[in-house]
Amino acid sequence: MISASLTRLWILVRRERIELLRDRISLAILVGLPLVTLVLFTFALATDVKHMTLAVFDAAETPRSRAVVQAIRSTGYFDVRSGQSLAAARAALAAGAVGGALVIPPDVEERFARGEGAEAELLLDGAQAILAANAEAILAATVAAFDMHVRRDFAGAVPPASGDWPVGWVQVVERALYNPRLDSEHYMIPGLLGYIFTFLTILVAAVSIVRERVLGTFEQLLVTPVRSWEIIAAKLIVLAVALLIDDAIVMVVGGTFFGVWPRGSVVLLFATTVMYLLVTLSIGLIISAGSRTPDEAVQKSLVASTPLLNVSGLVFPVTSMPYGFQLFAKALPVYHYLRTSRAIYLTGAGVREVAGHLVVIAVYLVLLGLFLLRRMARNRRS
Amino acid sequence: MRTLATILAVASKEWKVLWRDHTIVAAIVLQPMILTVIFGYAVRSEVHNAQWVVYDADRTATSRRLVDELVATRKLAPPRSVTSYAATERSLRRGDGAVALVIPPDFTRALERGEPAPAQLLLNGADPLVALRLSAVVREVASRFRPDAARRPTGDPPIELRRTIRFNPALADLVFFVPTIPAIFFTQLFFGLACFSIVGERERGTYEHLLALPLAPVAVLIGKVLPYFVVAYVWMLAYYAAAEVVFGIAVRGSVGLILFATLVFLLTSYAIAVLFSTVARNTHQAVYLTVFSVLPSTVISGFMVPTSTMPRAIQIAALGLPATHYVTILRAIVVRGAQAADVAAPLAAMTAILAVVVAGVLAAYPRRLDR
């Protein structure tokens, strides 16, 4: 009984494999898409400030103001371009020639000596919100660090009446773990696995059954003695194997070209990926079983994957979202897969650290699997 | 005159097909709503109420006040407290926070002696965007911090950064996303529907009926797309009206200019879809070709992240996508109130892409079925 079932399953797997390998375009895209997304995401979705041109107009021209400029330059994030006037800095910004402009007023030194604060003006292009906010964060941090030196240098000069400076100050020492330069590549490449295994997987699976239905081969399959679950299992197995090859490709290319290798266990990563793949393939097959035409299936999978991809923390942090959306994100399997994949890649997390996420994915797998089986059984009767 | 009548006949046939299909109607209604809700409300790159971890080995009123002042910025949520350095690192590894602040035992004493009091800030590299922003928040708060709350400085810190941010003073992400959502929606709608409608008809055999009509293929193609243009325009006007009411994002520039740019964009998208439909032999392949073009249109067109951050090669590749120019135009007109002269260059580029694609279609479009 069981062996007969296994034989049938094996035959179906072979059928699916032949079907998949026969279609050149589909095959090319199954391999090509992950590579294209790898390049696009890693380069194009970089939210880190790299070589942003910053026009600096230093009107003070004192050793200290030059030191501020030097401190900004040595962060390595900006290409500093010296400006000659406030108007020139503003014009360069409006023309889009620079990403930001910093203006240091002429009287900084005198104001320091009087124990007053000085104001430096920072102009940023708000149309580029993410980038501007990141640049602001770096500059603010640099200037705040510089404050400490000024405070120390002028500690004696400050009139005691102010009752302020003779006491100590907080010195923040930073240490970045797991990703010393806070590069976004390290964040994007493990996230990319989540993207491919959500978008591509749902889509490929969504088209699979409906396409056979259009071609009429699905009816032929249904009149043979194969069981519903065997048809599903065969499709799942072949697609899962193909996508696992994609997983390996992305990991090798990401490691070779971007130097981002998983720090944790590759076996754990693969195991999680298999579980997650089965979840998304099931979503795709459920869509497929309920669609009459391929375009219907594609539209449905686009609608289904939009929230999965954008509310999951793939690019934008979940913690910044309104509370309701955070709850929604945490209810999605992709959130948990992303957390797991990033934890394994970046922090080298083990099973214990990601156990909670694995449980959620497993629950989804069971629920969707049962739903899919019932759906197929109903399909068959009608 | 007769051609016009037949074009309208094809259009009315396509119109009925469009509305008969409930899933496609649902997709047209749902997809832009989902996109708008997500990019209008959910997606925020600005940091707010972020999770973090504190290891306070000093445990004095002063050290607690430092934590309180950080929470008071509202950029950080009330922290999770841990009791050892090892636990701090474990906590970051589990992903409990984007940063962790370690306050050493002699923190308050150093401050009171008038010495620098070191506090360590651990940045979680697994969450670089948030970690970077929070590091600035912590440094700024720390630079103002005094051990004695009563002797808080009245004056400014030595150097105050006064930020002036042009066009989008609050750096709100929705000002970045909301104006350009039509670009993404139209790309998905047109590449998807238009491409499938042609390939699907060919697969079902109804395309033969159309070709058998006494019509030039161009008339068939125009007729087929008219309903989608109507849907696109009605939707877009409603969308910008809603954007003003709901998000307070009014179109600063000329609406007529947007409508014209949209026409060029829709034509270009449709031409690309037609070109794909001549290449794809079945819907299966059409699906992949569509995905292959929708993906870069969302990722490298500048919709999600400004193109200026991308490497040169990708910037050049992005110029080949009509969506890149359309996103530029929409953002310029809606956010900055740009005039026709300001958007002439992207408009010209889009027209050039249209010309190239149309030439390609004319060369490849099968008039006969046996090709």
XYZ file of C-alpha atoms in Angstrom, chain B residues 65 91 96 135 140 196 213 231 233 237 274 344:
12
model
C 17.784 59.531 34.787
C 20.005 39.841 24.240
C 15.768 42.125 21.521
C 23.409 56.070 17.952
C 23.001 63.901 21.465
C -2.113 38.255 -20.203
C -11.885 40.992 -38.122
C -9.639 52.640 -15.380
C -7.206 57.709 -15.282
C -7.723 61.284 -10.198
C 2.709 43.904 -26.219
C 11.272 67.902 -19.899
